[in-house]
């Protein structure tokens, strides 16, 4: 026996006590077990006691979980007893639900769950008991989610301290340069940028904005437009529902900027707040907290989730595949906390995110085309020293997953593009900057958002073109003086605008 479910059903009226009541109920329970669990899973009604309005029942099984049989039993009970004894179901709950499953290696640290439970180990078998599950928790299959969570936590413990997966794909061509400064520091000194009015954000003056927008034009002209990508314009706020479906909400709740709405826009309700502002010239934060609701959405973290939302529930005609779109409207916000550094690690950044959907073959071909176009831009227009690596896929990282998918086949997963930043030290020892990525995510998001092809398989993928990252990688290697910039980039950028002179 791997699963044992001890449950109690409360009826709206009493049944005959003892053997008579049991004779009434047992065949119904056995029928449900046989039909739902089938012969293979060796399901059984191992205990059944009828006492007045209460039925105590224990179901066991191997393989398939017995709660589906319990739910079916209760439904049948309702149908039959409702007719014959005028008795209905008042409530249903599991007192204890125990499952055994292999867990190797057994976690060294205790594993906790946020619901009543006990967990212990017999060799490499974990024995998990959840207590007090109501009908909704049973219907909603909390038991399997709890098992998955224990497995995930055990995996995470095993991975703790291990590096993220990283394997070099294409090595860099060395490009000697003379610029050695931190580009953000250099831009601050020349007044190109100013550290923003709120955390981790930057104000880009005309010169810096000119470079950033040149990068954007470059990506659109040399990569996206020739490959037939069309622009879409998406909202800035991601709903919780979207991030539940992608796994972001479970994976990174500490990295979002949350969006909250005012409870009302009635000026009368805000009067005390505005009066306090007028008198104190400060923000009455306690008063504000009362007037603003709990967070109801998230400021854009990545753009692809909302593109998938756009397509959710739709069937895409074969002629529209591969579907290639990009968004450059939503601005990404990430709570970076300790990780902030200059313009290369910020809480708010501008990114073009191409998203593509198609058959696996179409996406693999498109990845080659994108790689060729990116290579052309980084080698011949920006003349960067850059390399690529196969890394832990972004969707595993961002959904709190661990390990690496497809490390050897290299079909589904993420390629990072990294640039050498001379100011950080030697090529060998310093950390290079991830300035771009390119992923194929398989059917993870097409499934999560129920996006269907007319026939066959539908996969998707995305690529993050981080404009601040392109800008820093470029300026870190080429410096701030346009005279030192490659001629093809200067053509695309055009003449730099004057920065205001401050006295
Ligand atoms: N969605 C991908 C990421 O967040 C590409 O930008 O890394
Ligand atoms: Zn994406």
Tab-separated table of C-alpha atoms and ligand atoms in Angstrom:
chain	number	residue	atom	x	y	z
A	1	UNK	CA	0.000	0.000	0.000
A	2	UNK	CA	1.348	3.406	-0.969
A	3	UNK	CA	-1.640	5.575	-0.292
A	4	UNK	CA	-4.012	5.639	2.634
A	5	UNK	CA	-6.878	8.056	2.944
A	6	UNK	CA	-8.776	8.236	6.217
A	7	UNK	CA	-11.911	10.261	5.684
A	8	UNK	CA	-15.158	11.214	7.280
A	9	UNK	CA	-18.437	11.844	5.502
A	10	UNK	CA	-21.186	13.635	7.387
A	11	UNK	CA	-24.754	13.091	6.189
A	12	UNK	CA	-27.798	15.249	6.674
A	13	UNK	CA	-29.598	12.416	8.476
A	14	UNK	CA	-28.795	9.186	10.317
A	15	UNK	CA	-28.448	5.801	8.625
A	16	UNK	CA	-29.043	2.515	10.428
A	17	UNK	CA	-26.112	1.817	12.786
A	18	UNK	CA	-23.694	-1.093	12.557
A	19	UNK	CA	-23.820	-3.936	10.043
A	20	UNK	CA	-27.072	-2.828	8.506
A	21	UNK	CA	-25.782	0.625	7.647
A	22	UNK	CA	-22.487	-0.797	6.456
A	23	UNK	CA	-24.267	-3.262	4.199
A	24	UNK	CA	-25.970	-0.287	2.643
A	25	UNK	CA	-22.850	1.774	2.134
A	26	UNK	CA	-20.063	-0.724	1.479
A	27	UNK	CA	-21.182	-1.867	-1.989
A	28	UNK	CA	-21.324	1.769	-3.087
A	29	UNK	CA	-17.801	2.397	-1.816
A	30	UNK	CA	-16.466	-0.755	-3.446
A	31	UNK	CA	-18.100	0.105	-6.714
A	32	UNK	CA	-16.468	3.553	-6.679
A	33	UNK	CA	-13.061	2.094	-5.869
A	34	UNK	CA	-13.325	-0.540	-8.595
A	35	UNK	CA	-14.436	1.961	-11.206
A	36	UNK	CA	-12.112	4.816	-10.390
A	37	UNK	CA	-8.981	3.028	-9.293
A	38	UNK	CA	-9.395	-0.058	-11.431
A	39	UNK	CA	-8.002	-3.487	-10.768
A	40	UNK	CA	-4.371	-2.521	-11.367
A	41	UNK	CA	-3.997	-0.084	-8.553
A	42	UNK	CA	-5.205	-2.559	-5.912
A	43	UNK	CA	-7.543	-0.083	-4.348
A	44	UNK	CA	-9.513	-1.256	-1.358
A	45	UNK	CA	-12.025	-0.092	1.192
A	46	UNK	CA	-9.983	-1.132	4.180
A	47	UNK	CA	-12.275	0.242	6.819
A	48	UNK	CA	-15.870	1.372	6.921
A	49	UNK	CA	-17.907	2.319	9.985
A	50	UNK	CA	-21.380	3.835	9.933
A	51	UNK	CA	-22.408	5.640	13.076
A	52	UNK	CA	-25.553	7.723	12.877
A	53	UNK	CA	-24.886	10.594	10.509
A	54	UNK	CA	-21.218	9.813	10.173
A	55	UNK	CA	-19.382	7.439	7.904
A	56	UNK	CA	-15.747	6.758	8.685
A	57	UNK	CA	-14.010	5.314	5.656
A	58	UNK	CA	-10.428	4.363	4.887
A	59	UNK	CA	-9.321	3.799	1.311
A	60	UNK	CA	-5.979	2.369	0.304
A	61	UNK	CA	-4.307	1.979	-3.045
A	62	UNK	CA	-1.048	1.596	-4.858
A	63	UNK	CA	-0.245	3.913	-7.746
A	64	UNK	CA	-3.359	6.005	-8.396
A	65	UNK	CA	-4.397	8.185	-5.476
A	66	UNK	CA	-7.611	7.183	-3.688
A	67	UNK	CA	-9.204	10.623	-3.277
A	68	UNK	CA	-10.803	10.444	-6.723
A	69	UNK	CA	-12.491	7.227	-5.574
A	70	UNK	CA	-13.631	8.958	-2.397
A	71	UNK	CA	-15.159	11.825	-4.382
A	72	UNK	CA	-16.889	9.357	-6.666
A	73	UNK	CA	-18.140	7.384	-3.642
A	74	UNK	CA	-19.662	10.502	-2.129
A	75	UNK	CA	-21.389	11.384	-5.375
A	76	UNK	CA	-22.851	7.905	-5.714
A	77	UNK	CA	-23.906	7.984	-2.072
A	78	UNK	CA	-25.727	11.225	-2.651
A	79	UNK	CA	-27.536	9.809	-5.691
A	80	UNK	CA	-28.557	6.511	-4.085
A	81	UNK	CA	-29.315	7.487	-0.495
A	82	UNK	CA	-30.968	10.669	-1.593
A	83	UNK	CA	-33.517	8.543	-3.374
A	84	UNK	CA	-33.871	5.635	-0.950
A	85	UNK	CA	-33.318	7.262	2.459
A	86	UNK	CA	-33.815	10.977	1.786
A	87	UNK	CA	-30.362	11.666	3.141
A	88	UNK	CA	-27.862	14.078	1.589
A	89	UNK	CA	-24.155	14.839	2.090
A	90	UNK	CA	-23.401	17.604	4.547
A	91	UNK	CA	-19.603	17.563	4.481
A	92	UNK	CA	-16.557	15.598	3.561
A	93	UNK	CA	-13.030	15.796	4.854
A	94	UNK	CA	-9.852	13.768	5.014
A	95	UNK	CA	-8.557	13.336	8.550
A	96	UNK	CA	-5.272	11.918	7.293
A	97	UNK	CA	-3.965	11.335	3.816
A	98	UNK	CA	-0.726	9.392	3.700
A	99	UNK	CA	1.381	8.711	0.636
A	100	UNK	CA	4.710	6.962	0.234
A	101	UNK	CA	7.062	7.872	-2.542
A	102	UNK	CA	10.732	7.400	-3.382
A	103	UNK	CA	13.022	10.285	-2.430
A	104	UNK	CA	16.686	9.754	-3.080
A	105	UNK	CA	18.788	11.143	-1.492
A	106	UNK	CA	16.796	11.784	1.647
A	107	UNK	CA	17.054	15.533	2.420
A	108	UNK	CA	19.603	16.454	5.078
A	109	UNK	CA	17.561	19.398	6.374
A	110	UNK	CA	13.960	19.087	7.520
A	111	UNK	CA	11.384	19.970	4.877
A	112	UNK	CA	8.442	22.158	5.866
A	113	UNK	CA	5.052	22.701	4.238
A	114	UNK	CA	2.584	25.511	4.966
A	115	UNK	CA	-0.314	23.103	5.665
A	116	UNK	CA	-0.794	20.572	8.522
A	117	UNK	CA	1.446	17.623	7.769
A	118	UNK	CA	4.004	15.143	8.986
A	119	UNK	CA	6.869	13.718	7.008
A	120	UNK	CA	9.317	10.953	7.795
A	121	UNK	CA	11.589	8.610	5.901
A	122	UNK	CA	11.909	4.846	5.673
A	123	UNK	CA	15.167	4.326	3.847
A	124	UNK	CA	14.782	6.219	0.600
A	125	UNK	CA	11.003	6.288	0.876
A	126	UNK	CA	9.322	9.457	2.081
A	127	UNK	CA	6.092	9.053	4.010
A	128	UNK	CA	4.006	12.193	3.880
A	129	UNK	CA	0.770	12.638	5.805
A	130	UNK	CA	-1.476	15.636	5.265
A	131	UNK	CA	-4.135	16.218	7.896
A	132	UNK	CA	-7.489	17.954	7.780
A	133	UNK	CA	-8.059	18.349	4.061
A	134	UNK	CA	-11.484	19.640	3.188
A	135	UNK	CA	-13.417	18.700	0.088
A	136	UNK	CA	-11.976	21.529	-1.961
A	137	UNK	CA	-8.409	20.578	-1.089
A	138	UNK	CA	-9.197	16.994	-2.125
A	139	UNK	CA	-10.832	18.059	-5.388
A	140	UNK	CA	-7.981	20.437	-6.052
A	141	UNK	CA	-5.443	17.629	-5.673
A	142	UNK	CA	-3.357	19.236	-2.927
A	143	UNK	CA	-1.853	15.856	-2.181
A	144	UNK	CA	-0.007	15.620	-5.498
A	145	UNK	CA	1.039	19.266	-5.277
A	146	UNK	CA	2.410	18.640	-1.779
A	147	UNK	CA	4.374	15.602	-3.021
A	148	UNK	CA	5.755	17.684	-5.916
A	149	UNK	CA	6.732	20.431	-3.495
A	150	UNK	CA	8.559	18.003	-1.185
A	151	UNK	CA	10.408	16.603	-4.220
A	152	UNK	CA	11.294	20.111	-5.385
A	153	UNK	CA	12.571	21.124	-1.944
A	154	UNK	CA	14.667	17.960	-1.736
A	155	UNK	CA	16.129	18.655	-5.185
A	156	UNK	CA	16.880	22.210	-4.164
A	157	UNK	CA	18.751	21.028	-1.077
A	158	UNK	CA	20.786	18.645	-3.211
A	159	UNK	CA	21.653	21.505	-5.571
A	160	UNK	CA	22.386	24.061	-2.910
A	161	UNK	CA	25.772	25.644	-3.292
A	162	UNK	CA	26.205	24.199	-6.751
A	163	UNK	CA	26.809	26.697	-9.512
A	164	UNK	CA	24.227	27.412	-12.159
A	165	UNK	CA	24.813	25.294	-15.214
A	166	UNK	CA	27.148	26.952	-17.722
A	167	UNK	CA	28.827	25.454	-20.786
A	168	UNK	CA	30.690	27.467	-23.383
A	169	UNK	CA	29.186	27.236	-26.861
A	170	UNK	CA	31.080	29.701	-29.035
A	171	UNK	CA	34.252	31.255	-27.659
A	172	UNK	CA	34.992	34.952	-28.034
A	173	UNK	CA	37.326	36.449	-30.598
A	174	UNK	CA	39.737	38.635	-28.643
A	175	UNK	CA	39.439	42.326	-29.504
A	176	UNK	CA	42.100	44.403	-27.833
A	177	UNK	CA	40.928	47.826	-26.679
A	178	UNK	CA	42.249	50.623	-24.551
A	179	UNK	CA	39.160	51.673	-22.619
A	180	UNK	CA	39.232	50.354	-19.041
A	181	UNK	CA	36.649	52.424	-17.215
A	182	UNK	CA	33.347	51.400	-15.702
A	183	UNK	CA	31.049	52.856	-18.367
A	184	UNK	CA	28.414	53.948	-15.846
A	185	UNK	CA	31.001	55.872	-13.821
A	186	UNK	CA	32.270	57.460	-17.017
A	187	UNK	CA	28.742	58.434	-18.056
A	188	UNK	CA	28.002	59.914	-14.625
A	189	UNK	CA	31.187	62.011	-14.800
A	190	UNK	CA	30.220	63.377	-18.191
A	191	UNK	CA	26.648	64.013	-17.153
A	192	UNK	CA	25.189	61.473	-19.586
A	193	UNK	CA	23.141	59.729	-16.885
A	194	UNK	CA	21.912	60.487	-13.408
A	195	UNK	CA	21.045	57.926	-10.761
A	196	UNK	CA	17.249	57.916	-10.720
A	197	UNK	CA	14.853	59.403	-8.195
A	198	UNK	CA	13.878	55.902	-7.004
A	199	UNK	CA	15.887	52.727	-6.403
A	200	UNK	CA	17.942	51.202	-9.195
A	201	UNK	CA	16.617	53.473	-11.912
A	202	UNK	CA	18.479	55.855	-14.171
A	203	UNK	CA	17.680	59.014	-16.002
A	204	UNK	CA	19.299	58.855	-19.418
A	205	UNK	CA	20.144	62.305	-20.758
A	206	UNK	CA	20.217	63.013	-24.520
A	207	UNK	CA	23.622	61.413	-25.184
A	208	UNK	CA	22.925	58.177	-23.334
A	209	UNK	CA	19.380	57.950	-24.718
A	210	UNK	CA	20.827	58.422	-28.198
A	211	UNK	CA	23.041	55.342	-27.774
A	212	UNK	CA	20.258	53.261	-26.223
A	213	UNK	CA	17.839	54.124	-29.024
A	214	UNK	CA	20.520	53.425	-31.629
A	215	UNK	CA	20.800	49.928	-30.119
A	216	UNK	CA	17.049	49.551	-30.423
A	217	UNK	CA	17.072	50.631	-34.090
A	218	UNK	CA	19.969	48.304	-34.762
A	219	UNK	CA	18.152	45.299	-33.294
A	220	UNK	CA	14.980	46.047	-35.213
A	221	UNK	CA	16.656	46.836	-38.529
A	222	UNK	CA	19.326	44.176	-38.579
A	223	UNK	CA	17.651	41.324	-36.702
A	224	UNK	CA	13.893	41.528	-36.276
A	225	UNK	CA	12.607	43.175	-39.426
A	226	UNK	CA	14.659	41.046	-41.868
A	227	UNK	CA	13.384	37.919	-40.085
A	228	UNK	CA	9.764	39.018	-40.421
A	229	UNK	CA	8.975	39.884	-36.795
A	230	UNK	CA	5.989	42.222	-36.254
A	231	UNK	CA	5.687	44.637	-33.401
A	232	UNK	CA	2.960	44.314	-30.751
A	233	UNK	CA	2.186	46.779	-27.974
A	234	UNK	CA	1.427	45.214	-24.624
A	235	UNK	CA	0.317	46.575	-21.255
A	236	UNK	CA	2.856	47.279	-18.512
A	237	UNK	CA	1.063	45.368	-15.791
A	238	UNK	CA	1.104	41.588	-15.562
A	239	UNK	CA	-1.906	40.008	-13.895
A	240	UNK	CA	-1.354	37.537	-11.070
A	241	UNK	CA	-3.163	34.952	-13.180
A	242	UNK	CA	-0.525	35.257	-15.920
A	243	UNK	CA	2.317	34.837	-13.454
A	244	UNK	CA	0.604	31.897	-11.755
A	245	UNK	CA	0.452	30.170	-15.113
A	246	UNK	CA	4.099	30.814	-16.013
A	247	UNK	CA	5.345	29.861	-12.556
A	248	UNK	CA	6.877	33.298	-11.889
A	249	UNK	CA	4.653	33.985	-8.893
A	250	UNK	CA	5.769	30.826	-7.112
A	251	UNK	CA	9.348	31.289	-8.285
A	252	UNK	CA	10.266	34.916	-7.638
A	253	UNK	CA	7.733	36.680	-5.414
A	254	UNK	CA	10.553	38.724	-3.873
A	255	UNK	CA	11.689	40.202	-7.174
A	256	UNK	CA	8.570	42.003	-8.345
A	257	UNK	CA	7.386	45.546	-8.093
A	258	UNK	CA	3.790	45.095	-7.046
A	259	UNK	CA	1.001	47.306	-8.292
A	260	UNK	CA	-1.724	48.435	-5.916
A	261	UNK	CA	-4.884	50.384	-6.673
A	262	UNK	CA	-6.448	53.173	-4.635
A	263	UNK	CA	-9.447	51.864	-2.720
A	264	UNK	CA	-11.431	54.824	-4.002
A	265	UNK	CA	-10.970	57.956	-6.109
A	266	UNK	CA	-13.498	59.873	-4.093
A	267	UNK	CA	-11.700	63.078	-3.022
A	268	UNK	CA	-13.668	63.038	0.227
A	269	UNK	CA	-12.062	59.756	1.251
A	270	UNK	CA	-8.641	61.234	0.521
A	271	UNK	CA	-9.253	64.486	2.379
A	272	UNK	CA	-7.371	63.593	5.530
A	273	UNK	CA	-4.445	62.468	3.382
A	274	UNK	CA	-4.353	65.655	1.325
A	275	UNK	CA	-4.787	67.842	4.412
A	276	UNK	CA	-1.843	66.106	6.074
A	277	UNK	CA	0.278	66.635	2.949
A	278	UNK	CA	-0.606	70.334	2.937
A	279	UNK	CA	0.284	70.815	6.573
A	280	UNK	CA	3.310	68.534	6.986
A	281	UNK	CA	4.742	68.575	3.416
A	282	UNK	CA	5.508	64.913	3.958
A	283	UNK	CA	3.894	61.719	2.752
A	284	UNK	CA	1.604	60.346	5.485
A	285	UNK	CA	2.489	56.731	4.720
A	286	UNK	CA	0.212	55.198	7.348
A	287	UNK	CA	-2.752	57.098	6.003
A	288	UNK	CA	-1.742	56.108	2.474
A	289	UNK	CA	-1.624	52.419	3.441
A	290	UNK	CA	-5.267	52.658	4.520
A	291	UNK	CA	-6.319	54.192	1.217
A	292	UNK	CA	-4.534	51.789	-1.093
A	293	UNK	CA	-5.633	48.178	-1.579
A	294	UNK	CA	-3.429	45.079	-1.489
A	295	UNK	CA	-1.284	44.488	-4.598
A	296	UNK	CA	-3.384	43.239	-7.475
A	297	UNK	CA	-0.813	42.954	-10.260
A	298	UNK	CA	2.888	43.181	-11.002
A	299	UNK	CA	4.814	45.726	-13.005
A	300	UNK	CA	6.171	43.939	-16.089
A	301	UNK	CA	8.984	41.515	-15.208
A	302	UNK	CA	9.432	39.945	-18.635
A	303	UNK	CA	7.368	40.596	-21.718
A	304	UNK	CA	6.763	37.074	-23.028
A	305	UNK	CA	4.181	36.070	-20.370
A	306	UNK	CA	1.739	38.742	-21.551
A	307	UNK	CA	2.305	37.773	-25.186
A	308	UNK	CA	1.287	34.219	-24.255
A	309	UNK	CA	-1.757	35.650	-22.487
A	310	UNK	CA	-2.672	37.438	-25.735
A	311	UNK	CA	-2.713	34.083	-27.529
A	312	UNK	CA	-4.301	32.080	-24.712
A	313	UNK	CA	-7.174	29.810	-25.676
A	314	UNK	CA	-6.564	30.411	-29.379
A	315	UNK	CA	-5.818	28.018	-32.210
A	316	UNK	CA	-3.217	29.411	-34.595
A	317	UNK	CA	-3.727	28.722	-38.309
A	318	UNK	CA	-0.912	26.823	-39.948
A	319	UNK	CA	-0.308	29.689	-42.359
A	320	UNK	CA	0.440	32.012	-39.430
A	321	UNK	CA	3.273	29.808	-38.165
A	322	UNK	CA	5.956	30.416	-37.215
A	323	UNK	CA	4.353	33.363	-35.466
A	324	UNK	CA	6.998	36.053	-34.842
A	325	UNK	CA	6.265	39.144	-32.775
A	326	UNK	CA	8.183	41.467	-30.503
A	327	UNK	CA	7.303	43.968	-27.802
A	328	UNK	CA	9.394	47.054	-27.044
A	329	UNK	CA	6.743	48.936	-25.096
A	330	UNK	CA	6.561	47.333	-21.663
A	331	UNK	CA	9.471	48.368	-19.473
A	332	UNK	CA	10.785	45.662	-17.180
A	333	UNK	CA	10.999	46.129	-13.440
A	334	UNK	CA	12.923	43.842	-11.116
A	335	UNK	CA	13.624	44.272	-7.446
A	336	UNK	CA	17.367	43.696	-7.553
A	337	UNK	CA	18.189	44.731	-3.995
A	338	UNK	CA	21.871	43.949	-3.292
A	339	UNK	CA	22.617	43.067	-6.909
A	340	UNK	CA	22.346	46.587	-8.331
A	341	UNK	CA	25.289	47.922	-10.231
A	342	UNK	CA	25.383	50.896	-12.555
A	343	UNK	CA	23.423	50.710	-15.746
A	344	UNK	CA	24.155	47.009	-16.159
A	345	UNK	CA	22.169	45.761	-13.178
A	346	UNK	CA	19.144	47.928	-12.636
A	347	UNK	CA	15.619	47.766	-11.264
A	348	UNK	CA	14.134	49.134	-14.450
A	349	UNK	CA	15.279	48.344	-17.944
A	350	UNK	CA	14.282	48.637	-21.552
A	351	UNK	CA	14.180	45.462	-23.527
A	352	UNK	CA	12.912	44.298	-26.863
A	353	UNK	CA	11.503	40.828	-26.408
A	354	UNK	CA	10.902	38.794	-29.558
A	355	UNK	CA	8.560	35.843	-28.981
A	356	UNK	CA	8.098	33.022	-31.490
A	357	UNK	CA	5.729	30.089	-31.810
A	358	UNK	CA	5.890	27.229	-34.287
A	359	UNK	CA	6.682	23.578	-34.762
A	360	UNK	CA	9.922	22.340	-33.150
A	361	UNK	CA	11.550	22.285	-36.611
A	362	UNK	CA	10.472	25.844	-37.363
A	363	UNK	CA	11.845	27.093	-34.052
A	364	UNK	CA	15.160	25.297	-34.403
A	365	UNK	CA	15.560	26.834	-37.854
A	366	UNK	CA	14.584	30.256	-36.521
A	367	UNK	CA	17.122	29.953	-33.711
A	368	UNK	CA	19.862	29.480	-36.320
A	369	UNK	CA	18.621	32.510	-38.241
A	370	UNK	CA	18.514	34.630	-35.095
A	371	UNK	CA	21.988	33.461	-34.100
A	372	UNK	CA	23.318	34.390	-37.536
A	373	UNK	CA	21.737	37.858	-37.385
A	374	UNK	CA	22.896	38.535	-33.836
A	375	UNK	CA	26.393	37.384	-34.786
A	376	UNK	CA	26.406	39.795	-37.694
A	377	UNK	CA	25.405	42.671	-35.378
A	378	UNK	CA	27.850	41.878	-32.572
A	379	UNK	CA	30.763	41.077	-34.899
A	380	UNK	CA	30.361	43.586	-37.689
A	381	UNK	CA	28.348	46.497	-36.361
A	382	UNK	CA	29.221	46.711	-32.660
A	383	UNK	CA	32.533	44.828	-33.069
A	384	UNK	CA	32.184	43.319	-29.620
A	385	UNK	CA	34.206	40.714	-27.802
A	386	UNK	CA	31.450	38.256	-26.923
A	387	UNK	CA	30.744	34.582	-26.449
A	388	UNK	CA	27.764	32.297	-26.014
A	389	UNK	CA	27.018	29.677	-23.366
A	390	UNK	CA	24.362	27.049	-22.742
A	391	UNK	CA	22.915	27.861	-19.310
A	392	UNK	CA	20.153	26.928	-16.881
A	393	UNK	CA	17.025	27.876	-18.858
A	394	UNK	CA	15.473	31.167	-17.798
A	395	UNK	CA	12.093	29.508	-17.241
A	396	UNK	CA	13.601	27.096	-14.724
A	397	UNK	CA	15.408	29.919	-12.944
A	398	UNK	CA	12.364	32.181	-12.928
A	399	UNK	CA	9.942	29.510	-11.744
A	400	UNK	CA	12.256	28.642	-8.873
A	401	UNK	CA	13.373	25.411	-10.519
A	402	UNK	CA	16.825	23.959	-10.279
A	403	UNK	CA	19.232	22.096	-12.517
A	404	UNK	CA	19.369	22.197	-16.259
A	405	UNK	CA	17.070	20.814	-18.882
A	406	UNK	CA	18.413	19.254	-21.980
A	407	UNK	CA	22.080	19.847	-21.221
A	408	UNK	CA	23.336	17.446	-23.858
A	409	UNK	CA	20.740	17.592	-26.622
A	410	UNK	CA	20.611	21.380	-26.546
A	411	UNK	CA	17.240	21.657	-28.181
A	412	UNK	CA	15.133	23.206	-25.437
A	413	UNK	CA	16.857	25.710	-23.208
A	414	UNK	CA	18.616	29.047	-23.020
A	415	UNK	CA	21.683	30.469	-24.726
A	416	UNK	CA	23.285	33.421	-22.948
A	417	UNK	CA	25.340	36.000	-24.825
A	418	UNK	CA	28.128	37.390	-22.691
A	419	UNK	CA	30.380	40.378	-23.259
A	420	UNK	CA	33.801	40.988	-21.786
A	421	UNK	CA	33.885	44.090	-19.571
A	422	UNK	CA	37.531	45.252	-19.451
A	423	UNK	CA	36.996	47.351	-16.307
A	424	UNK	CA	36.210	44.209	-14.320
A	425	UNK	CA	39.656	42.645	-14.829
A	426	UNK	CA	41.164	39.907	-16.922
A	427	UNK	CA	39.261	37.939	-19.505
A	428	UNK	CA	39.837	34.722	-17.616
A	429	UNK	CA	38.988	35.797	-14.097
A	430	UNK	CA	36.383	38.504	-14.363
A	431	UNK	CA	32.675	37.980	-14.670
A	432	UNK	CA	31.400	38.708	-18.169
A	433	UNK	CA	28.109	40.509	-18.683
A	434	UNK	CA	25.062	38.593	-19.894
A	435	UNK	CA	23.729	41.119	-22.378
A	436	UNK	CA	21.251	38.999	-24.272
A	437	UNK	CA	19.581	35.589	-24.240
A	438	UNK	CA	17.833	33.282	-26.652
A	439	UNK	CA	15.558	30.433	-25.610
A	440	UNK	CA	13.378	27.672	-26.889
A	441	UNK	CA	10.996	26.696	-24.123
A	442	UNK	CA	9.254	23.699	-25.753
A	443	UNK	CA	5.547	23.444	-24.974
A	444	UNK	CA	5.809	24.823	-21.439
A	445	UNK	CA	3.965	28.078	-22.108
A	446	UNK	CA	1.821	26.978	-25.067
A	447	UNK	CA	0.404	24.325	-22.725
A	448	UNK	CA	0.065	26.633	-19.737
A	449	UNK	CA	-1.885	29.132	-21.824
A	450	UNK	CA	-3.725	26.541	-23.982
A	451	UNK	CA	-2.415	27.850	-27.293
A	452	UNK	CA	-3.030	25.271	-30.014
A	453	UNK	CA	-1.707	24.676	-33.506
A	454	UNK	CA	-4.001	23.596	-36.304
A	455	UNK	CA	-2.087	20.312	-36.247
A	456	UNK	CA	1.087	18.810	-34.781
A	457	UNK	CA	3.136	20.266	-31.958
A	458	UNK	CA	3.328	23.900	-30.947
A	459	UNK	CA	6.470	25.126	-29.252
A	460	UNK	CA	7.540	28.600	-28.318
A	461	UNK	CA	10.557	30.625	-27.372
A	462	UNK	CA	11.762	34.127	-26.691
A	463	UNK	CA	14.879	36.250	-26.725
A	464	UNK	CA	15.710	39.127	-24.414
A	465	UNK	CA	17.419	42.083	-26.082
A	466	UNK	CA	18.427	44.185	-23.088
A	467	UNK	CA	19.103	47.677	-24.360
A	468	UNK	CA	20.916	48.889	-21.230
A	469	UNK	CA	23.017	45.707	-21.441
A	470	UNK	CA	23.864	46.213	-25.134
A	471	UNK	CA	24.743	49.811	-24.274
A	472	UNK	CA	27.004	48.956	-21.342
A	473	UNK	CA	28.715	46.095	-23.150
A	474	UNK	CA	29.439	48.398	-26.078
A	475	UNK	CA	30.578	51.426	-24.060
A	476	UNK	CA	32.684	49.256	-21.721
A	477	UNK	CA	34.663	48.015	-24.715
A	478	UNK	CA	34.624	51.029	-27.023
A	479	UNK	CA	34.493	53.961	-24.616
A	480	UNK	CA	32.278	57.032	-24.702
A	481	UNK	CA	34.007	58.887	-27.488
A	482	UNK	CA	32.156	58.409	-30.804
A	483	UNK	CA	35.509	58.762	-32.603
A	484	UNK	CA	36.414	55.349	-31.207
A	485	UNK	CA	33.170	53.686	-32.287
A	486	UNK	CA	32.934	51.317	-35.265
A	487	UNK	CA	31.832	53.179	-38.400
A	488	UNK	CA	28.740	51.051	-39.042
A	489	UNK	CA	27.439	51.809	-35.583
A	490	UNK	CA	28.117	55.518	-36.072
A	491	UNK	CA	26.076	55.442	-39.265
A	492	UNK	CA	23.107	53.883	-37.492
A	493	UNK	CA	23.410	56.179	-34.480
A	494	UNK	CA	23.736	59.383	-36.498
A	495	UNK	CA	25.297	62.525	-35.043
A	496	UNK	CA	25.124	62.651	-31.239
A	497	UNK	CA	22.828	65.318	-29.787
A	498	UNK	CA	24.355	68.047	-27.625
A	499	UNK	CA	24.074	67.496	-23.891
A	500	UNK	CA	23.026	70.585	-21.960
A	501	UNK	CA	25.839	72.472	-20.301
A	502	UNK	CA	25.280	72.903	-16.571
A	503	UNK	CA	26.908	75.797	-14.748
B	1	LIG	N1	11.805	36.071	-20.856
B	1	LIG	C1	13.227	35.942	-20.964
B	1	LIG	C2	13.903	36.323	-19.689
B	1	LIG	O1	13.263	36.900	-18.826
B	1	LIG	C3	13.742	36.742	-22.113
B	1	LIG	O2	13.787	38.078	-21.823
B	1	LIG	O3	15.050	36.062	-19.522
B	2	LIG	ZN1	10.662	35.583	-22.419
